[in-house]
Amino acid sequence: MSNIRYSIIIPHYNTPDLLLRCLESIPEQDDIQVIVVDDNSPYADKYKLQYPRLYRKNVQICLTKQGRGAGYARNIGLQYATGKWVLFADADDFYVKDFIKLLDENYDCDADIVYFNVKSVMSDDISKLASRNNAKDKLFEDYTKTRDSSLFRCLYCEPWGKMVKHELIKNNHIKFDETRVDNDHYFSVVSGCLANDIKVVNKPLYVVTLRTGSLSFDFANDIDKLLTRLYVETRVQLFERKHGYNIKPMPIRGLMVLLLKKDLKIFIRYLLKIKREGISVIELLIQMFNPKYMK
């Protein structure tokens, strides 16, 4: 029987110095399994010589040759995970000091997912605060007022900052999308909606960094990224509604408006595609032009 309590999965591509910073925020304990999946970084086969501190006794580094993105890397990591709880981190982020104490305080809880708050700093100067956690702060504020668990189940769309029961992932065969962008959204919402119970802890577990040159969120200038995000968002909302959640129509409307402005032919082809998959085009169009969401 495994003595691993926590499995931490970290996808990585070509930022070994930042990866080292991330790993050094994680204690070198026998009950913590750290799985780094390197997604075909240049010179990754030389890391052992150049970055020996990456190779600690509780760190398993998997080198892939496919270069298929973070979603693919996380799925590879899940194949090796053995802990009761699974956590995810990005290689350019890191954990707060003594975060394991926070995990241990919630280790035996009945929840399938425990959601924590996060901090946000600039990656090149971690003394400078950044604004990437503003949405999380608002989420915790709204939850304090409403105690509505769907806020976290549906709107905490990143895999980091939480711990997920490994059993929930395995029993429901939950996997990450292997798209170039938005590959974590579907996984996060599906696991949230399928969790029998969740727990919300308004204490920071994780530090999200803002870094020049990281994956851009400016998807409006790239039609392929826009289509990917729109398709993922449509699947997410379809899944939410199937399981009784319907709290965020706005993102689809905004994405569809962008697509309509960019290319009418692609917009029509997209509607036909989702219609073939059983998604209500009429419902989406009503949502798109609903005055309630036009503000």
PDB file of C-alpha atoms in Angstrom:
ATOM      1  CA  MET A   1       0.000   0.000   0.000  1.00  0.00           C
ATOM      2  CA  SER A   2       1.352   3.425  -0.954  1.00  0.00           C
ATOM      3  CA  ASN A   3       2.488   5.754   1.830  1.00  0.00           C
ATOM      4  CA  ILE A   4       1.966   8.745  -0.465  1.00  0.00           C
ATOM      5  CA  ARG A   5      -0.539  11.241   0.896  1.00  0.00           C
ATOM      6  CA  TYR A   6      -0.225  13.965  -1.731  1.00  0.00           C
ATOM      7  CA  SER A   7       0.660  13.729  -5.424  1.00  0.00           C
ATOM      8  CA  ILE A   8       1.653  17.068  -6.964  1.00  0.00           C
ATOM      9  CA  ILE A   9       1.682  17.168 -10.776  1.00  0.00           C
ATOM     10  CA  ILE A  10       3.667  19.884 -12.549  1.00  0.00           C
ATOM     11  CA  PRO A  11       3.730  20.273 -16.358  1.00  0.00           C
ATOM     12  CA  HIS A  12       6.894  21.975 -17.547  1.00  0.00           C
ATOM     13  CA  TYR A  13       8.292  23.490 -20.711  1.00  0.00           C
ATOM     14  CA  ASN A  14      11.666  25.196 -20.931  1.00  0.00           C
ATOM     15  CA  THR A  15      11.705  27.185 -17.659  1.00  0.00           C
ATOM     16  CA  PRO A  16      14.053  25.091 -15.481  1.00  0.00           C
ATOM     17  CA  ASP A  17      15.014  27.984 -13.178  1.00  0.00           C
ATOM     18  CA  LEU A  18      11.358  28.679 -12.394  1.00  0.00           C
ATOM     19  CA  LEU A  19      10.658  24.968 -12.047  1.00  0.00           C
ATOM     20  CA  LEU A  20      13.430  24.784  -9.465  1.00  0.00           C
ATOM     21  CA  ARG A  21      11.821  27.653  -7.552  1.00  0.00           C
ATOM     22  CA  CYS A  22       8.520  25.781  -7.583  1.00  0.00           C
ATOM     23  CA  LEU A  23      10.093  22.534  -6.380  1.00  0.00           C
ATOM     24  CA  GLU A  24      11.979  24.270  -3.597  1.00  0.00           C
ATOM     25  CA  SER A  25       8.651  25.475  -2.185  1.00  0.00           C
ATOM     26  CA  ILE A  26       7.623  21.808  -1.703  1.00  0.00           C
ATOM     27  CA  PRO A  27       9.038  19.883   1.282  1.00  0.00           C
ATOM     28  CA  GLU A  28      11.183  16.848   0.549  1.00  0.00           C
ATOM     29  CA  GLN A  29       8.970  14.390   2.418  1.00  0.00           C
ATOM     30  CA  ASP A  30       8.415  10.707   1.726  1.00  0.00           C
ATOM     31  CA  ASP A  31       4.630  11.131   1.800  1.00  0.00           C
ATOM     32  CA  ILE A  32       4.699  13.792  -0.938  1.00  0.00           C
ATOM     33  CA  GLN A  33       5.030  12.580  -4.525  1.00  0.00           C
ATOM     34  CA  VAL A  34       6.070  15.259  -7.008  1.00  0.00           C
ATOM     35  CA  ILE A  35       5.608  14.387 -10.683  1.00  0.00           C
ATOM     36  CA  VAL A  36       7.189  16.751 -13.210  1.00  0.00           C
ATOM     37  CA  VAL A  37       6.191  16.063 -16.803  1.00  0.00           C
ATOM     38  CA  ASP A  38       8.498  17.874 -19.180  1.00  0.00           C
ATOM     39  CA  ASP A  39       6.752  18.457 -22.506  1.00  0.00           C
ATOM     40  CA  ASN A  40       9.701  18.108 -24.878  1.00  0.00           C
ATOM     41  CA  SER A  41      11.794  21.055 -23.661  1.00  0.00           C
ATOM     42  CA  PRO A  42      15.023  21.703 -25.568  1.00  0.00           C
ATOM     43  CA  TYR A  43      17.982  20.178 -23.710  1.00  0.00           C
ATOM     44  CA  ALA A  44      15.747  18.544 -21.076  1.00  0.00           C
ATOM     45  CA  ASP A  45      17.990  15.486 -21.270  1.00  0.00           C
ATOM     46  CA  LYS A  46      20.818  17.660 -19.880  1.00  0.00           C
ATOM     47  CA  TYR A  47      18.899  18.940 -16.858  1.00  0.00           C
ATOM     48  CA  LYS A  48      20.431  16.314 -14.596  1.00  0.00           C
ATOM     49  CA  LEU A  49      23.862  17.833 -15.140  1.00  0.00           C
ATOM     50  CA  GLN A  50      22.833  21.482 -15.290  1.00  0.00           C
ATOM     51  CA  TYR A  51      20.121  21.442 -12.589  1.00  0.00           C
ATOM     52  CA  PRO A  52      20.947  18.598 -10.205  1.00  0.00           C
ATOM     53  CA  ARG A  53      18.721  20.083  -7.491  1.00  0.00           C
ATOM     54  CA  LEU A  54      15.693  19.234  -9.629  1.00  0.00           C
ATOM     55  CA  TYR A  55      16.381  15.562  -8.965  1.00  0.00           C
ATOM     56  CA  ARG A  56      15.321  15.077  -5.364  1.00  0.00           C
ATOM     57  CA  LYS A  57      14.284  11.755  -3.910  1.00  0.00           C
ATOM     58  CA  ASN A  58      10.555  12.572  -3.946  1.00  0.00           C
ATOM     59  CA  VAL A  59      10.589  14.100  -7.460  1.00  0.00           C
ATOM     60  CA  GLN A  60       9.842  11.985 -10.511  1.00  0.00           C
ATOM     61  CA  ILE A  61      10.713  13.668 -13.817  1.00  0.00           C
ATOM     62  CA  CYS A  62       9.058  12.286 -16.948  1.00  0.00           C
ATOM     63  CA  LEU A  63      10.433  13.429 -20.300  1.00  0.00           C
ATOM     64  CA  THR A  64       8.056  13.343 -23.255  1.00  0.00           C
ATOM     65  CA  LYS A  65       8.954  13.742 -26.907  1.00  0.00           C
ATOM     66  CA  GLN A  66       5.510  14.749 -28.184  1.00  0.00           C
ATOM     67  CA  GLY A  67       5.333  18.443 -27.244  1.00  0.00           C
ATOM     68  CA  ARG A  68       1.547  18.360 -26.890  1.00  0.00           C
ATOM     69  CA  GLY A  69       0.950  20.936 -24.180  1.00  0.00           C
ATOM     70  CA  ALA A  70       0.096  21.186 -20.493  1.00  0.00           C
ATOM     71  CA  GLY A  71      -3.142  19.186 -20.682  1.00  0.00           C
ATOM     72  CA  TYR A  72      -1.319  16.223 -22.200  1.00  0.00           C
ATOM     73  CA  ALA A  73       1.465  16.552 -19.609  1.00  0.00           C
ATOM     74  CA  ARG A  74      -1.021  16.568 -16.717  1.00  0.00           C
ATOM     75  CA  ASN A  75      -2.740  13.457 -18.106  1.00  0.00           C
ATOM     76  CA  ILE A  76       0.642  11.717 -18.185  1.00  0.00           C
ATOM     77  CA  GLY A  77       1.222  12.790 -14.594  1.00  0.00           C
ATOM     78  CA  LEU A  78      -2.119  11.348 -13.505  1.00  0.00           C
ATOM     79  CA  GLN A  79      -0.966   7.937 -14.736  1.00  0.00           C
ATOM     80  CA  TYR A  80       1.795   7.964 -12.120  1.00  0.00           C
ATOM     81  CA  ALA A  81      -0.076   9.577  -9.215  1.00  0.00           C
ATOM     82  CA  THR A  82      -0.602   7.356  -6.150  1.00  0.00           C
ATOM     83  CA  GLY A  83      -1.578   9.810  -3.401  1.00  0.00           C
ATOM     84  CA  LYS A  84      -4.956  10.109  -1.706  1.00  0.00           C
ATOM     85  CA  TRP A  85      -5.066  13.752  -2.788  1.00  0.00           C
ATOM     86  CA  VAL A  86      -3.899  15.179  -6.129  1.00  0.00           C
ATOM     87  CA  LEU A  87      -2.681  18.749  -6.552  1.00  0.00           C
ATOM     88  CA  PHE A  88      -1.557  20.600  -9.654  1.00  0.00           C
ATOM     89  CA  ALA A  89       0.988  23.378  -9.986  1.00  0.00           C
ATOM     90  CA  ASP A  90       2.378  25.345 -12.908  1.00  0.00           C
ATOM     91  CA  ALA A  91       6.149  25.362 -13.156  1.00  0.00           C
ATOM     92  CA  ASP A  92       6.396  29.162 -12.947  1.00  0.00           C
ATOM     93  CA  ASP A  93       4.304  29.359  -9.748  1.00  0.00           C
ATOM     94  CA  PHE A  94       5.057  28.118  -6.239  1.00  0.00           C
ATOM     95  CA  TYR A  95       3.460  27.245  -2.900  1.00  0.00           C
ATOM     96  CA  VAL A  96       3.229  29.419   0.197  1.00  0.00           C
ATOM     97  CA  LYS A  97       5.468  28.679   3.158  1.00  0.00           C
ATOM     98  CA  ASP A  98       4.159  25.818   5.349  1.00  0.00           C
ATOM     99  CA  PHE A  99       1.390  24.992   2.876  1.00  0.00           C
ATOM    100  CA  ILE A 100       1.650  21.328   3.865  1.00  0.00           C
ATOM    101  CA  LYS A 101       0.301  22.256   7.298  1.00  0.00           C
ATOM    102  CA  LEU A 102      -2.764  23.668   5.553  1.00  0.00           C
ATOM    103  CA  LEU A 103      -3.165  20.447   3.556  1.00  0.00           C
ATOM    104  CA  ASP A 104      -2.735  18.306   6.673  1.00  0.00           C
ATOM    105  CA  GLU A 105      -5.464  20.261   8.470  1.00  0.00           C
ATOM    106  CA  ASN A 106      -7.889  19.163   5.732  1.00  0.00           C
ATOM    107  CA  TYR A 107      -6.461  15.735   4.910  1.00  0.00           C
ATOM    108  CA  ASP A 108      -9.188  13.704   6.618  1.00  0.00           C
ATOM    109  CA  CYS A 109     -12.160  15.830   5.548  1.00  0.00           C
ATOM    110  CA  ASP A 110     -15.114  14.228   3.751  1.00  0.00           C
ATOM    111  CA  ALA A 111     -14.987  16.609   0.780  1.00  0.00           C
ATOM    112  CA  ASP A 112     -13.918  15.449  -2.677  1.00  0.00           C
ATOM    113  CA  ILE A 113     -12.312  18.833  -3.408  1.00  0.00           C
ATOM    114  CA  VAL A 114     -10.886  21.427  -1.050  1.00  0.00           C
ATOM    115  CA  TYR A 115     -10.642  24.895  -2.600  1.00  0.00           C
ATOM    116  CA  PHE A 116      -8.069  27.341  -1.215  1.00  0.00           C
ATOM    117  CA  ASN A 117      -7.342  30.967  -1.956  1.00  0.00           C
ATOM    118  CA  VAL A 118      -4.192  32.098  -3.777  1.00  0.00           C
ATOM    119  CA  LYS A 119      -1.774  35.001  -3.839  1.00  0.00           C
ATOM    120  CA  SER A 120      -0.453  36.691  -6.977  1.00  0.00           C
ATOM    121  CA  VAL A 121       2.960  38.269  -7.575  1.00  0.00           C
ATOM    122  CA  MET A 122       5.214  39.285 -10.443  1.00  0.00           C
ATOM    123  CA  SER A 123       7.434  36.369 -11.395  1.00  0.00           C
ATOM    124  CA  ASP A 124      10.622  38.393 -11.872  1.00  0.00           C
ATOM    125  CA  ASP A 125      10.137  40.251  -8.569  1.00  0.00           C
ATOM    126  CA  ILE A 126       7.998  38.314  -6.119  1.00  0.00           C
ATOM    127  CA  SER A 127       7.938  41.288  -3.734  1.00  0.00           C
ATOM    128  CA  LYS A 128       5.594  43.024  -6.204  1.00  0.00           C
ATOM    129  CA  LEU A 129       1.932  42.093  -6.028  1.00  0.00           C
ATOM    130  CA  ALA A 130       0.063  41.242  -9.232  1.00  0.00           C
ATOM    131  CA  SER A 131      -3.656  41.129  -9.956  1.00  0.00           C
ATOM    132  CA  ARG A 132      -4.225  37.543 -11.119  1.00  0.00           C
ATOM    133  CA  ASN A 133      -5.983  36.594  -7.873  1.00  0.00           C
ATOM    134  CA  ASN A 134      -8.611  39.357  -7.986  1.00  0.00           C
ATOM    135  CA  ALA A 135     -11.220  36.996  -9.404  1.00  0.00           C
ATOM    136  CA  LYS A 136     -10.481  34.469  -6.645  1.00  0.00           C
ATOM    137  CA  ASP A 137     -10.895  37.105  -3.943  1.00  0.00           C
ATOM    138  CA  LYS A 138     -14.278  38.009  -5.455  1.00  0.00           C
ATOM    139  CA  LEU A 139     -15.240  34.323  -5.526  1.00  0.00           C
ATOM    140  CA  PHE A 140     -14.546  33.949  -1.817  1.00  0.00           C
ATOM    141  CA  GLU A 141     -16.420  37.175  -1.049  1.00  0.00           C
ATOM    142  CA  ASP A 142     -19.493  36.003  -2.974  1.00  0.00           C
ATOM    143  CA  TYR A 143     -19.370  32.583  -1.337  1.00  0.00           C
ATOM    144  CA  THR A 144     -19.207  34.159   2.125  1.00  0.00           C
ATOM    145  CA  LYS A 145     -22.441  36.014   1.313  1.00  0.00           C
ATOM    146  CA  THR A 146     -24.345  33.210  -0.439  1.00  0.00           C
ATOM    147  CA  ARG A 147     -22.774  29.865   0.579  1.00  0.00           C
ATOM    148  CA  ASP A 148     -23.486  28.798  -2.993  1.00  0.00           C
ATOM    149  CA  SER A 149     -21.133  25.888  -3.763  1.00  0.00           C
ATOM    150  CA  SER A 150     -21.736  26.238  -7.509  1.00  0.00           C
ATOM    151  CA  LEU A 151     -19.524  29.335  -7.458  1.00  0.00           C
ATOM    152  CA  PHE A 152     -16.510  27.138  -6.797  1.00  0.00           C
ATOM    153  CA  ARG A 153     -17.699  24.093  -8.716  1.00  0.00           C
ATOM    154  CA  CYS A 154     -18.197  26.114 -11.913  1.00  0.00           C
ATOM    155  CA  LEU A 155     -16.070  29.249 -11.622  1.00  0.00           C
ATOM    156  CA  TYR A 156     -12.801  28.015 -10.078  1.00  0.00           C
ATOM    157  CA  CYS A 157     -11.596  27.022 -13.526  1.00  0.00           C
ATOM    158  CA  GLU A 158      -7.898  26.426 -12.849  1.00  0.00           C
ATOM    159  CA  PRO A 159      -6.474  23.157 -11.491  1.00  0.00           C
ATOM    160  CA  TRP A 160      -4.069  24.801  -9.027  1.00  0.00           C
ATOM    161  CA  GLY A 161      -5.050  26.197  -5.615  1.00  0.00           C
ATOM    162  CA  LYS A 162      -7.080  23.131  -4.669  1.00  0.00           C
ATOM    163  CA  MET A 163      -6.641  19.495  -3.727  1.00  0.00           C
ATOM    164  CA  VAL A 164      -8.773  16.832  -5.376  1.00  0.00           C
ATOM    165  CA  LYS A 165      -9.472  13.319  -4.141  1.00  0.00           C
ATOM    166  CA  HIS A 166      -7.633  10.923  -6.439  1.00  0.00           C
ATOM    167  CA  GLU A 167     -10.598   8.578  -6.172  1.00  0.00           C
ATOM    168  CA  LEU A 168     -12.912  11.209  -7.713  1.00  0.00           C
ATOM    169  CA  ILE A 169     -10.620  11.523 -10.746  1.00  0.00           C
ATOM    170  CA  LYS A 170     -10.143   7.771 -11.215  1.00  0.00           C
ATOM    171  CA  ASN A 171     -13.740   6.688 -10.651  1.00  0.00           C
ATOM    172  CA  ASN A 172     -15.071   9.235 -13.153  1.00  0.00           C
ATOM    173  CA  HIS A 173     -12.201   8.911 -15.672  1.00  0.00           C
ATOM    174  CA  ILE A 174     -11.695  12.676 -15.650  1.00  0.00           C
ATOM    175  CA  LYS A 175      -8.964  13.889 -17.990  1.00  0.00           C
ATOM    176  CA  PHE A 176      -7.600  17.190 -19.190  1.00  0.00           C
ATOM    177  CA  ASP A 177      -8.259  18.411 -22.710  1.00  0.00           C
ATOM    178  CA  GLU A 178      -5.126  18.253 -24.834  1.00  0.00           C
ATOM    179  CA  THR A 179      -5.749  21.530 -26.625  1.00  0.00           C
ATOM    180  CA  ARG A 180      -3.142  24.277 -26.898  1.00  0.00           C
ATOM    181  CA  VAL A 181      -5.221  26.708 -24.860  1.00  0.00           C
ATOM    182  CA  ASP A 182      -7.907  26.310 -22.208  1.00  0.00           C
ATOM    183  CA  ASN A 183      -6.900  22.696 -21.576  1.00  0.00           C
ATOM    184  CA  ASP A 184      -7.677  22.843 -17.833  1.00  0.00           C
ATOM    185  CA  HIS A 185     -11.157  24.408 -17.910  1.00  0.00           C
ATOM    186  CA  TYR A 186     -13.218  21.285 -18.653  1.00  0.00           C
ATOM    187  CA  PHE A 187     -11.317  19.163 -16.112  1.00  0.00           C
ATOM    188  CA  SER A 188     -11.804  21.755 -13.385  1.00  0.00           C
ATOM    189  CA  VAL A 189     -15.534  22.179 -13.943  1.00  0.00           C
ATOM    190  CA  VAL A 190     -16.265  18.472 -14.454  1.00  0.00           C
ATOM    191  CA  SER A 191     -14.482  17.518 -11.241  1.00  0.00           C
ATOM    192  CA  GLY A 192     -16.254  20.363  -9.430  1.00  0.00           C
ATOM    193  CA  CYS A 193     -19.702  19.338 -10.635  1.00  0.00           C
ATOM    194  CA  LEU A 194     -19.131  15.630  -9.911  1.00  0.00           C
ATOM    195  CA  ALA A 195     -17.786  16.157  -6.400  1.00  0.00           C
ATOM    196  CA  ASN A 196     -20.297  14.939  -3.824  1.00  0.00           C
ATOM    197  CA  ASP A 197     -19.096  17.519  -1.349  1.00  0.00           C
ATOM    198  CA  ILE A 198     -16.624  20.376  -1.440  1.00  0.00           C
ATOM    199  CA  LYS A 199     -14.856  22.421   1.208  1.00  0.00           C
ATOM    200  CA  VAL A 200     -13.886  26.074   0.926  1.00  0.00           C
ATOM    201  CA  VAL A 201     -10.886  27.348   2.896  1.00  0.00           C
ATOM    202  CA  ASN A 202     -10.209  31.066   2.574  1.00  0.00           C
ATOM    203  CA  LYS A 203      -6.496  30.818   3.235  1.00  0.00           C
ATOM    204  CA  PRO A 204      -3.763  31.134   0.577  1.00  0.00           C
ATOM    205  CA  LEU A 205      -2.186  27.858  -0.484  1.00  0.00           C
ATOM    206  CA  TYR A 206      -0.471  28.841  -3.693  1.00  0.00           C
ATOM    207  CA  VAL A 207       1.253  31.787  -5.341  1.00  0.00           C
ATOM    208  CA  VAL A 208       0.294  32.542  -8.950  1.00  0.00           C
ATOM    209  CA  THR A 209       2.865  34.547 -10.886  1.00  0.00           C
ATOM    210  CA  LEU A 210       2.495  36.976 -13.749  1.00  0.00           C
ATOM    211  CA  ARG A 211       5.305  36.585 -16.248  1.00  0.00           C
ATOM    212  CA  THR A 212       6.209  38.297 -19.504  1.00  0.00           C
ATOM    213  CA  GLY A 213       6.236  35.720 -22.275  1.00  0.00           C
ATOM    214  CA  SER A 214       3.907  33.215 -20.621  1.00  0.00           C
ATOM    215  CA  LEU A 215       0.929  31.761 -22.512  1.00  0.00           C
ATOM    216  CA  SER A 216      -1.113  34.749 -23.621  1.00  0.00           C
ATOM    217  CA  PHE A 217      -4.738  35.191 -22.675  1.00  0.00           C
ATOM    218  CA  ASP A 218      -5.194  37.571 -25.628  1.00  0.00           C
ATOM    219  CA  PHE A 219      -7.021  35.000 -27.721  1.00  0.00           C
ATOM    220  CA  ALA A 220      -9.002  37.497 -29.811  1.00  0.00           C
ATOM    221  CA  ASN A 221      -6.162  37.930 -32.313  1.00  0.00           C
ATOM    222  CA  ASP A 222      -5.897  34.212 -33.088  1.00  0.00           C
ATOM    223  CA  ILE A 223      -8.912  32.553 -34.704  1.00  0.00           C
ATOM    224  CA  ASP A 224      -7.763  29.034 -33.784  1.00  0.00           C
ATOM    225  CA  LYS A 225      -7.402  29.944 -30.109  1.00  0.00           C
ATOM    226  CA  LEU A 226     -10.754  31.699 -30.187  1.00  0.00           C
ATOM    227  CA  LEU A 227     -12.465  28.635 -31.680  1.00  0.00           C
ATOM    228  CA  THR A 228     -10.807  26.361 -29.133  1.00  0.00           C
ATOM    229  CA  ARG A 229     -11.914  28.524 -26.213  1.00  0.00           C
ATOM    230  CA  LEU A 230     -15.430  28.798 -27.594  1.00  0.00           C
ATOM    231  CA  TYR A 231     -15.720  25.052 -28.125  1.00  0.00           C
ATOM    232  CA  VAL A 232     -14.381  24.288 -24.633  1.00  0.00           C
ATOM    233  CA  GLU A 233     -16.729  26.843 -23.067  1.00  0.00           C
ATOM    234  CA  THR A 234     -19.701  25.366 -24.931  1.00  0.00           C
ATOM    235  CA  ARG A 235     -18.859  21.840 -23.723  1.00  0.00           C
ATOM    236  CA  VAL A 236     -18.413  23.143 -20.192  1.00  0.00           C
ATOM    237  CA  GLN A 237     -21.803  24.861 -20.143  1.00  0.00           C
ATOM    238  CA  LEU A 238     -23.489  21.816 -21.651  1.00  0.00           C
ATOM    239  CA  PHE A 239     -22.011  19.656 -18.877  1.00  0.00           C
ATOM    240  CA  GLU A 240     -22.993  22.164 -16.184  1.00  0.00           C
ATOM    241  CA  ARG A 241     -26.594  22.299 -17.332  1.00  0.00           C
ATOM    242  CA  LYS A 242     -26.768  18.510 -17.525  1.00  0.00           C
ATOM    243  CA  HIS A 243     -25.828  18.413 -13.843  1.00  0.00           C
ATOM    244  CA  GLY A 244     -28.153  21.207 -12.749  1.00  0.00           C
ATOM    245  CA  TYR A 245     -25.820  24.216 -12.872  1.00  0.00           C
ATOM    246  CA  ASN A 246     -26.417  27.287 -15.032  1.00  0.00           C
ATOM    247  CA  ILE A 247     -24.624  30.313 -13.634  1.00  0.00           C
ATOM    248  CA  LYS A 248     -22.343  31.740 -16.330  1.00  0.00           C
ATOM    249  CA  PRO A 249     -23.852  32.481 -19.754  1.00  0.00           C
ATOM    250  CA  MET A 250     -21.688  35.549 -20.377  1.00  0.00           C
ATOM    251  CA  PRO A 251     -18.433  33.938 -21.635  1.00  0.00           C
ATOM    252  CA  ILE A 252     -20.101  32.132 -24.540  1.00  0.00           C
ATOM    253  CA  ARG A 253     -21.883  35.296 -25.629  1.00  0.00           C
ATOM    254  CA  GLY A 254     -18.649  37.272 -25.621  1.00  0.00           C
ATOM    255  CA  LEU A 255     -16.724  34.606 -27.509  1.00  0.00           C
ATOM    256  CA  MET A 256     -19.465  34.173 -30.111  1.00  0.00           C
ATOM    257  CA  VAL A 257     -19.635  37.934 -30.691  1.00  0.00           C
ATOM    258  CA  LEU A 258     -15.873  37.958 -31.280  1.00  0.00           C
ATOM    259  CA  LEU A 259     -16.132  35.082 -33.736  1.00  0.00           C
ATOM    260  CA  LEU A 260     -19.051  36.685 -35.588  1.00  0.00           C
ATOM    261  CA  LYS A 261     -17.065  39.912 -35.974  1.00  0.00           C
ATOM    262  CA  LYS A 262     -13.992  38.093 -37.228  1.00  0.00           C
ATOM    263  CA  ASP A 263     -15.398  35.679 -39.798  1.00  0.00           C
ATOM    264  CA  LEU A 264     -19.057  35.049 -40.633  1.00  0.00           C
ATOM    265  CA  LYS A 265     -18.319  31.822 -42.567  1.00  0.00           C
ATOM    266  CA  ILE A 266     -16.379  30.307 -39.655  1.00  0.00           C
ATOM    267  CA  PHE A 267     -19.111  31.470 -37.293  1.00  0.00           C
ATOM    268  CA  ILE A 268     -21.743  29.585 -39.324  1.00  0.00           C
ATOM    269  CA  ARG A 269     -19.531  26.494 -39.607  1.00  0.00           C
ATOM    270  CA  TYR A 270     -19.100  26.527 -35.855  1.00  0.00           C
ATOM    271  CA  LEU A 271     -22.873  26.644 -35.291  1.00  0.00           C
ATOM    272  CA  LEU A 272     -23.329  23.690 -37.645  1.00  0.00           C
ATOM    273  CA  LYS A 273     -20.596  21.754 -35.861  1.00  0.00           C
ATOM    274  CA  ILE A 274     -22.087  22.161 -32.407  1.00  0.00           C
ATOM    275  CA  LYS A 275     -25.579  21.425 -33.779  1.00  0.00           C
ATOM    276  CA  ARG A 276     -24.289  18.048 -35.046  1.00  0.00           C
ATOM    277  CA  GLU A 277     -23.092  17.327 -31.512  1.00  0.00           C
ATOM    278  CA  GLY A 278     -26.536  17.938 -30.045  1.00  0.00           C
ATOM    279  CA  ILE A 279     -25.925  21.414 -28.653  1.00  0.00           C
ATOM    280  CA  SER A 280     -28.862  23.798 -29.035  1.00  0.00           C
ATOM    281  CA  VAL A 281     -27.872  26.493 -31.527  1.00  0.00           C
ATOM    282  CA  ILE A 282     -31.107  28.398 -30.917  1.00  0.00           C
ATOM    283  CA  GLU A 283     -30.419  28.511 -27.198  1.00  0.00           C
ATOM    284  CA  LEU A 284     -26.908  29.853 -27.799  1.00  0.00           C
ATOM    285  CA  LEU A 285     -28.137  32.502 -30.211  1.00  0.00           C
ATOM    286  CA  ILE A 286     -30.847  33.625 -27.798  1.00  0.00           C
ATOM    287  CA  GLN A 287     -28.197  33.857 -25.114  1.00  0.00           C
ATOM    288  CA  MET A 288     -25.870  35.720 -27.451  1.00  0.00           C
ATOM    289  CA  PHE A 289     -28.380  38.462 -28.249  1.00  0.00           C
ATOM    290  CA  ASN A 290     -30.146  38.572 -24.877  1.00  0.00           C
ATOM    291  CA  PRO A 291     -30.178  42.237 -23.762  1.00  0.00           C
ATOM    292  CA  LYS A 292     -29.479  41.050 -20.215  1.00  0.00           C
ATOM    293  CA  TYR A 293     -25.942  40.167 -21.288  1.00  0.00           C
ATOM    294  CA  MET A 294     -25.315  43.046 -23.698  1.00  0.00           C
ATOM    295  CA  LYS A 295     -24.063  45.473 -21.019  1.00  0.00           C
TER     296      LYS A 295
END
